[in-house]
Tab-separated table of C-alpha atoms (C1' of nucleotides) in Angstrom:
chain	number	residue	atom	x	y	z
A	776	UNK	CA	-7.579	22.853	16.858
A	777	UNK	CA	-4.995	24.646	14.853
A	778	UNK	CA	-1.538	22.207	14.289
A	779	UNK	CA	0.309	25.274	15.488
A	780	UNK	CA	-1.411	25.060	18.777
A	781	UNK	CA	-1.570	21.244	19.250
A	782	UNK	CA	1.083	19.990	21.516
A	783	UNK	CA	0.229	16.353	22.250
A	784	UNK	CA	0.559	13.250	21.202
A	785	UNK	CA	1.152	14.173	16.763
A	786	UNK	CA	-0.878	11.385	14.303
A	787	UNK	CA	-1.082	12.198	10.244
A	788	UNK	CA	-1.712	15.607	9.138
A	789	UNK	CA	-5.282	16.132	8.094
A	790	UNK	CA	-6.290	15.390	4.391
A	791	UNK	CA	-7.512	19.208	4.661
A	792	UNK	CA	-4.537	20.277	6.026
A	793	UNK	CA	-3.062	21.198	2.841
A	794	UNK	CA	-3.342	20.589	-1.079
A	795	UNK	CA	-0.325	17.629	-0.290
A	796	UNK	CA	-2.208	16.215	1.650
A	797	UNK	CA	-5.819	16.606	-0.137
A	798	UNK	CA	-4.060	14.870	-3.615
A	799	UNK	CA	-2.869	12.163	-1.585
A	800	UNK	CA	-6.668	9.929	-2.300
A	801	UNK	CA	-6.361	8.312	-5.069
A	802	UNK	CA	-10.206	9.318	-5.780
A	803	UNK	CA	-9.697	12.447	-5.162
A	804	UNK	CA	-7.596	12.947	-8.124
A	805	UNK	CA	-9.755	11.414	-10.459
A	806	UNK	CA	-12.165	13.824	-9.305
A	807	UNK	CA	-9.833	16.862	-10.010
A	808	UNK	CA	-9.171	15.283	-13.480
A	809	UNK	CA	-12.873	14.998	-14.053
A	810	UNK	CA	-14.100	18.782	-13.069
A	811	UNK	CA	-11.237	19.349	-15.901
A	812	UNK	CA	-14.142	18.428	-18.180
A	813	UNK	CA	-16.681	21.394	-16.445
A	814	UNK	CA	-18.953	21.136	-13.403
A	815	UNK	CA	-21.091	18.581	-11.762
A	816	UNK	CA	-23.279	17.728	-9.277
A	817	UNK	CA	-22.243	15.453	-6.769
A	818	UNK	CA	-24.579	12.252	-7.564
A	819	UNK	CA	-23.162	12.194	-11.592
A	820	UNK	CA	-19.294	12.389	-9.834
A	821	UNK	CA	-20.196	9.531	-7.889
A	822	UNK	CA	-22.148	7.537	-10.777
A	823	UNK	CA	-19.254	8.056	-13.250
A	824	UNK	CA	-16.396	6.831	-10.597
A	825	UNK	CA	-18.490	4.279	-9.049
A	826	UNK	CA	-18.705	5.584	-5.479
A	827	UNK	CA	-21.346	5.923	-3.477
A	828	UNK	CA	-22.944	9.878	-2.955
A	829	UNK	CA	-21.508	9.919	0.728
A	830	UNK	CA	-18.506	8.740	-0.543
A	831	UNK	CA	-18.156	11.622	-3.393
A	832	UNK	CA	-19.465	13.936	-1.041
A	833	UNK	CA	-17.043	13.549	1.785
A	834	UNK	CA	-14.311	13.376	-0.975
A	835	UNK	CA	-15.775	16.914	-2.456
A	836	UNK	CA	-15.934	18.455	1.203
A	837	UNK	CA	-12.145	17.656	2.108
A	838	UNK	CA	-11.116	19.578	-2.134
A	839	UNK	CA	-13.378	21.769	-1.478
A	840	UNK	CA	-11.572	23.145	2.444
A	841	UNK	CA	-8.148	22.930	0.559
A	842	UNK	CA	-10.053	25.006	-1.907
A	843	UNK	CA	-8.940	23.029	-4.565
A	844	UNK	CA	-12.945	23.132	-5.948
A	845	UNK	CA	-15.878	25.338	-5.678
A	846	UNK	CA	-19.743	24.650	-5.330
A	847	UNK	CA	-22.424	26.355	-6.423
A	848	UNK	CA	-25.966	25.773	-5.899
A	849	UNK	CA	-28.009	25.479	-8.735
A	850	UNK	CA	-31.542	24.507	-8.276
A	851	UNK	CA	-31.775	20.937	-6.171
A	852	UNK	CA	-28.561	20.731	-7.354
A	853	UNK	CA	-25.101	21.519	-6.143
A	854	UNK	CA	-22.493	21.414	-8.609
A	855	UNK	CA	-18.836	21.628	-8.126
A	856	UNK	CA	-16.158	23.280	-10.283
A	857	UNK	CA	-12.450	22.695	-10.308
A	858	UNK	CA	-10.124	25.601	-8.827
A	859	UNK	CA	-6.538	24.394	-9.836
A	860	UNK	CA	-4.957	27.294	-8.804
A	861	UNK	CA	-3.748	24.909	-5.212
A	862	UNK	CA	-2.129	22.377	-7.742
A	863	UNK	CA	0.438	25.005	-8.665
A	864	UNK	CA	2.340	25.067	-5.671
A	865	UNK	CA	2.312	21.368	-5.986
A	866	UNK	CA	3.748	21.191	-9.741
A	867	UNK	CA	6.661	24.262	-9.048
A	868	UNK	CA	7.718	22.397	-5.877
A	869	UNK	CA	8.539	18.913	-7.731
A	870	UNK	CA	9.191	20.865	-10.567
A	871	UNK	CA	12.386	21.655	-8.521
A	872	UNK	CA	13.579	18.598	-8.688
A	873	UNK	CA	13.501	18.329	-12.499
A	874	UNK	CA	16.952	18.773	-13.115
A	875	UNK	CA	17.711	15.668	-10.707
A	876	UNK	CA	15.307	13.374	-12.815
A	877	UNK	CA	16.950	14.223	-15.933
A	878	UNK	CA	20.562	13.909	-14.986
A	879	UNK	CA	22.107	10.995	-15.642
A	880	UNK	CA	22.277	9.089	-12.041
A	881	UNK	CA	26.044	8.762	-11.881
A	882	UNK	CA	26.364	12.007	-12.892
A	883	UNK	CA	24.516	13.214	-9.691
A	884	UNK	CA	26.444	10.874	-7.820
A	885	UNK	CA	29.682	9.772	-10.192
A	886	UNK	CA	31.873	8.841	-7.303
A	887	UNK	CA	28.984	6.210	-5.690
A	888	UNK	CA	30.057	2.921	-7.203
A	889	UNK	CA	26.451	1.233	-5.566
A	890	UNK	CA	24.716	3.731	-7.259
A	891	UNK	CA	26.317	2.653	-10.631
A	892	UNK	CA	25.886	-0.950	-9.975
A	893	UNK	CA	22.682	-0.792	-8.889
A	894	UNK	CA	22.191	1.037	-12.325
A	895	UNK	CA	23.298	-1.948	-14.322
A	896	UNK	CA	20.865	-4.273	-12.792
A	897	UNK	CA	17.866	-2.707	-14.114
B	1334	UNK	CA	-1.171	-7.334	3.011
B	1335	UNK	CA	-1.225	-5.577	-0.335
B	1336	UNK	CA	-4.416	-2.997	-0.771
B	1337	UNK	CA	-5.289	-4.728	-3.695
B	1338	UNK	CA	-6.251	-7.947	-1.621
B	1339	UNK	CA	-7.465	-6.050	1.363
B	1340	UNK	CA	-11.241	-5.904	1.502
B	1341	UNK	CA	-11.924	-4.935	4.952
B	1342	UNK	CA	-12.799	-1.417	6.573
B	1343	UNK	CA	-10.555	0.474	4.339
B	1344	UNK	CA	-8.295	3.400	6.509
B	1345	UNK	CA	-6.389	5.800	4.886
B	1346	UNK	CA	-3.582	4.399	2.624
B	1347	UNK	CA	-0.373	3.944	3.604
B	1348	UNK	CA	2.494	6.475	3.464
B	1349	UNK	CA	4.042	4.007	1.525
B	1350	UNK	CA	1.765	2.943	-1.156
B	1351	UNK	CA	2.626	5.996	-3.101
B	1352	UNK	CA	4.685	8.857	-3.572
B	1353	UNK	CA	1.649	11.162	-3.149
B	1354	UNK	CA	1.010	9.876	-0.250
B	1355	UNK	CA	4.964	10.081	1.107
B	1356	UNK	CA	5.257	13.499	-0.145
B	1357	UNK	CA	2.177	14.710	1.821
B	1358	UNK	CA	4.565	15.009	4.968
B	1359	UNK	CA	6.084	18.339	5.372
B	1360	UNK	CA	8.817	16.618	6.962
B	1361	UNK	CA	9.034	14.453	4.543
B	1362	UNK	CA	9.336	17.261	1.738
B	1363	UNK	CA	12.463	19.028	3.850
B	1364	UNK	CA	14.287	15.953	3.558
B	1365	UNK	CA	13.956	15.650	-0.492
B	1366	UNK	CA	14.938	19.153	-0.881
B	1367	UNK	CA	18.037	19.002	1.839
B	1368	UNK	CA	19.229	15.922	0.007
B	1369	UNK	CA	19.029	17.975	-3.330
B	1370	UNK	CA	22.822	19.017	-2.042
B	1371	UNK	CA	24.103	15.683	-2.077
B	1372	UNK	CA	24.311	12.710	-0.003
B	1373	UNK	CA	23.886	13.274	3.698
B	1374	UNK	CA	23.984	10.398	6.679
B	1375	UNK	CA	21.280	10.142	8.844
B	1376	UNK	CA	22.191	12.247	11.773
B	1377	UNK	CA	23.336	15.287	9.576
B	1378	UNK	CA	19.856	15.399	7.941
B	1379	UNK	CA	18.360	14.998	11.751
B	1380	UNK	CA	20.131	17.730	12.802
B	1381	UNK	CA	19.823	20.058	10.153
B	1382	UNK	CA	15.885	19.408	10.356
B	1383	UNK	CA	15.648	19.796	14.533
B	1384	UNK	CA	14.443	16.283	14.163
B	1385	UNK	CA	15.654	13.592	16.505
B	1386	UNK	CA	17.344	10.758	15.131
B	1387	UNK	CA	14.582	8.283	14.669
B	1388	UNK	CA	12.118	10.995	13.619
B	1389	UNK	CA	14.643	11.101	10.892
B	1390	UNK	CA	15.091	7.453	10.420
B	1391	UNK	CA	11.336	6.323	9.934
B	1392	UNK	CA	10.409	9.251	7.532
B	1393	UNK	CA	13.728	8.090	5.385
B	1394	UNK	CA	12.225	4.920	5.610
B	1395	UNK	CA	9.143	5.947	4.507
B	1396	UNK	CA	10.976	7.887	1.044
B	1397	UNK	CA	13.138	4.954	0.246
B	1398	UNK	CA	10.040	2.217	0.208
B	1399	UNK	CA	8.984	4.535	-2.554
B	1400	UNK	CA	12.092	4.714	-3.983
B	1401	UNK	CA	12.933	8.045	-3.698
B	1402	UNK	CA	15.912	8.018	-1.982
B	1403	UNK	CA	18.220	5.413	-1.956
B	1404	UNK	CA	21.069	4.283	0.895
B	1405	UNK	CA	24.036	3.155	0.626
B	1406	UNK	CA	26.505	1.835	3.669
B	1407	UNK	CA	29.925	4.072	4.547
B	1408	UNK	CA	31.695	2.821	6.941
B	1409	UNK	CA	29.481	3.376	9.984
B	1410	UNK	CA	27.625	5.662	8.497
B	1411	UNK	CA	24.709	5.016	6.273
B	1412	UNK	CA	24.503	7.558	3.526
B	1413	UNK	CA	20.962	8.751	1.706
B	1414	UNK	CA	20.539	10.169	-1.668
B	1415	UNK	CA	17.937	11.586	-3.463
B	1416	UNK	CA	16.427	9.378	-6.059
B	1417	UNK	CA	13.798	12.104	-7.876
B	1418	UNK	CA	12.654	10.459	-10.553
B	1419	UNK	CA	9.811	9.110	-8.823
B	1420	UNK	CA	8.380	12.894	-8.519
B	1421	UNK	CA	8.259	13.705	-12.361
B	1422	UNK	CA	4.905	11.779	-12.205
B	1423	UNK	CA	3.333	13.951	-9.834
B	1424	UNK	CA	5.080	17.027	-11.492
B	1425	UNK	CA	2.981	15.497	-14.906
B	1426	UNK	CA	0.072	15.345	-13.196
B	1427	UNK	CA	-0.223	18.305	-11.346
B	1428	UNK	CA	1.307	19.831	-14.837
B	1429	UNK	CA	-2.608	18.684	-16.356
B	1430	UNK	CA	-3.964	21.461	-14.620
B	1431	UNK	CA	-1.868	23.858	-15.329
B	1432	UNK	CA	-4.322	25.488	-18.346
B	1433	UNK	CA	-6.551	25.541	-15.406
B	1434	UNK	CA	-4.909	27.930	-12.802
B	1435	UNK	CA	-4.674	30.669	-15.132
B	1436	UNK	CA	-7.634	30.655	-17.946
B	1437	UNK	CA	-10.439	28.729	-16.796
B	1438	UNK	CA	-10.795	30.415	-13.609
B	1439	UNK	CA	-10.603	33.592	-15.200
B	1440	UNK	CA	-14.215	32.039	-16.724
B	1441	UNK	CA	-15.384	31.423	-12.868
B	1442	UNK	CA	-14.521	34.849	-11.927
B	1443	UNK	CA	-16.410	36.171	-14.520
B	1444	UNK	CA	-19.541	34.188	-13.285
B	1445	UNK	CA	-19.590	35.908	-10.098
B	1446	UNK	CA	-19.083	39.064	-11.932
B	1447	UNK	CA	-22.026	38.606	-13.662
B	1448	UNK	CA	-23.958	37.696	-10.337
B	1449	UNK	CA	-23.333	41.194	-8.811
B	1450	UNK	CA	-24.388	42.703	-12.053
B	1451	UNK	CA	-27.618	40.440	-11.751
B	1452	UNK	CA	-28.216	41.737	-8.560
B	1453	UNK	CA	-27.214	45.651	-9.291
B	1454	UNK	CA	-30.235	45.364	-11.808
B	1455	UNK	CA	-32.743	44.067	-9.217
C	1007	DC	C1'	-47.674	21.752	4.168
C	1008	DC	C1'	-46.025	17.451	2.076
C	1009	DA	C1'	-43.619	14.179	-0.914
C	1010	DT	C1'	-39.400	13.777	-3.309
C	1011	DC	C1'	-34.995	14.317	-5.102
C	1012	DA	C1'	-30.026	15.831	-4.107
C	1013	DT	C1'	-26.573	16.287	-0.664
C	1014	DA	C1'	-24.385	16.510	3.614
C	1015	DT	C1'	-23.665	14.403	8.184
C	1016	DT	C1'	-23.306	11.256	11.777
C	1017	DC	C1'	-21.980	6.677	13.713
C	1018	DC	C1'	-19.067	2.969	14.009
C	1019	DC	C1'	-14.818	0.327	12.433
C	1020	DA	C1'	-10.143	-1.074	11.652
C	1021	DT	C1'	-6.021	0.827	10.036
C	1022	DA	C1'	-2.000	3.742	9.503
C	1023	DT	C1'	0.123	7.125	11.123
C	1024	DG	C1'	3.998	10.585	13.524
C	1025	DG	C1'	6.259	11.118	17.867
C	1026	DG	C1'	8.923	9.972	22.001
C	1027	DC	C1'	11.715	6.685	24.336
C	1028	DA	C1'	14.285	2.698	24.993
C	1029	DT	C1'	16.653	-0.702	22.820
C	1030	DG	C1'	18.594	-3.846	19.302
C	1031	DC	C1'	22.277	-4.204	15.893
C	1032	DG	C1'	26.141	-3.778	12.918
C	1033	DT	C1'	30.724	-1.500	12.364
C	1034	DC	C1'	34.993	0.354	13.756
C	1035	DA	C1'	38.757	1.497	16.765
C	1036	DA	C1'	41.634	0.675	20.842
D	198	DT	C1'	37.082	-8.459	23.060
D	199	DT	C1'	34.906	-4.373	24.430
D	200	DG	C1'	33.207	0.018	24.005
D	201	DA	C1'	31.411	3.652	21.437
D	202	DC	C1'	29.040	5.424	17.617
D	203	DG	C1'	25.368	5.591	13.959
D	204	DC	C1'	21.020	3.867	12.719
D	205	DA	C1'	16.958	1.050	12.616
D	206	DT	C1'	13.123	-0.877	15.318
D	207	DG	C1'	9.753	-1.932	18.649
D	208	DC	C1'	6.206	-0.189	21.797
D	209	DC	C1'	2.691	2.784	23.217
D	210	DC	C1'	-0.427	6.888	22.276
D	211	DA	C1'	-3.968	9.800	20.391
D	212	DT	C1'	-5.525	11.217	16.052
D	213	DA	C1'	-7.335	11.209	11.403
D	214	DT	C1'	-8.756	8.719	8.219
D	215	DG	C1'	-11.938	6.114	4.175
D	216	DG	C1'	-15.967	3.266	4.007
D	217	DG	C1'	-20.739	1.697	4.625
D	218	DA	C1'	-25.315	2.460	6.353
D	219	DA	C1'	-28.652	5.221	8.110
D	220	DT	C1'	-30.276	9.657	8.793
D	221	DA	C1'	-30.502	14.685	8.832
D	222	DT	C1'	-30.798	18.857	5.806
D	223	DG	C1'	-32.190	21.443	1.849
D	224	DA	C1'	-34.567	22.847	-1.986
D	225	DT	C1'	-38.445	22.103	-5.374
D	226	DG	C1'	-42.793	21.144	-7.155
D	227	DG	C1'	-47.576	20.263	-6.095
DNA sequence: CCATCATATTCCCATATGGGCATGCGTCAA
DNA sequence: TTGACGCATGCCCATATGGGAATATGATGG
């Protein structure tokens, strides 16, 4: 059922619910950063991560509804591709907070003395 | 219990073991961009949100057990401020794929290209 | 059609939500 | 001291995992 729709009783958002979400497994950002490197099938993701094929598989299917990879049958095979374009959203939207990392803290808050203390103790 | 000692039926991870995972929460995002414009106390960020006041309260929770935001006590008021640097990682990371959303899919698109011209010449 | 390899799905579990509501708690003012 | 105000928590729910194991589906080669 569409979130827009639901009305009861709200748990977590889906993992396919959106990219956010989808990045949020560990695993499945180290099998983003491993498509980086070209397609594979599903068995040599799971043999070069250590998970088992259901594992990589279920892992593949929630990318792949995000969109955030591609699959392509090829023979017995299927191999999936990384589509990165879904990252980007990800990247500008902490990429507006770039500014805040940068400046110094009490400059962003110069008039919070626990701010500044809690400064000096690291 | 810290995941690195649990070795039961694994769930999801917890909001709080990351900031991917904190960010993932919509909610959760609104508040990190509100607070961009300074220090607000609980209430005025529940308010500005539609959120009720405990709504507000947990997912604060939530951002400052991954440190990014940070409290500090005024009077009755307890006022939150936005502690970014915690999102530069996932800015980095996401920032690894950025070759990706705009040349190497250029390369997929051209696969399917080639497809329909495979199947024109049938 | 059958045996086999490659994947996807289905079950079953225990956990971690996100929300609402009621309530506990610390602080400040009268 | 006693309210009142601002927040944090505790409880209860229904949902969505992430995993393992077993099994269903698919595609290929004989």
């Amino acid at each position: 059922m569409p979130i827009w729709e639901y009305d009861g009783v709200m748990a977590r958002a889906a993992t396919t619910s959106d990219v956010f979400n989808a990045i949020a497994e560990p695993q499945r950002r180290e099998i983003l950063v491993l498509l980086r490197g070209g397609e594979r099938p599903v068995t040599e993701l799971a043999g070069e991560l250590g998970m088992s094929q259901p594992r990589a598989s279920k892992h593949l299917r929630v990318l792949r509804e995000v969109g955030l990879v591609r699959d392509r049958k090829a023979g017995k095979q299927r191999l999936y591709g990384l589509d990165a374009r879904g990252l980007r959203p990800v990247h500008e939207w902490t990429g507006g907070f770039e500014r805040f990392w940068n400046e110094s803290f009490d400059r962003l808050d110069a008039y919070v003395q626990d701010l500044k203390q809690a400064r000096q103790e690291d």
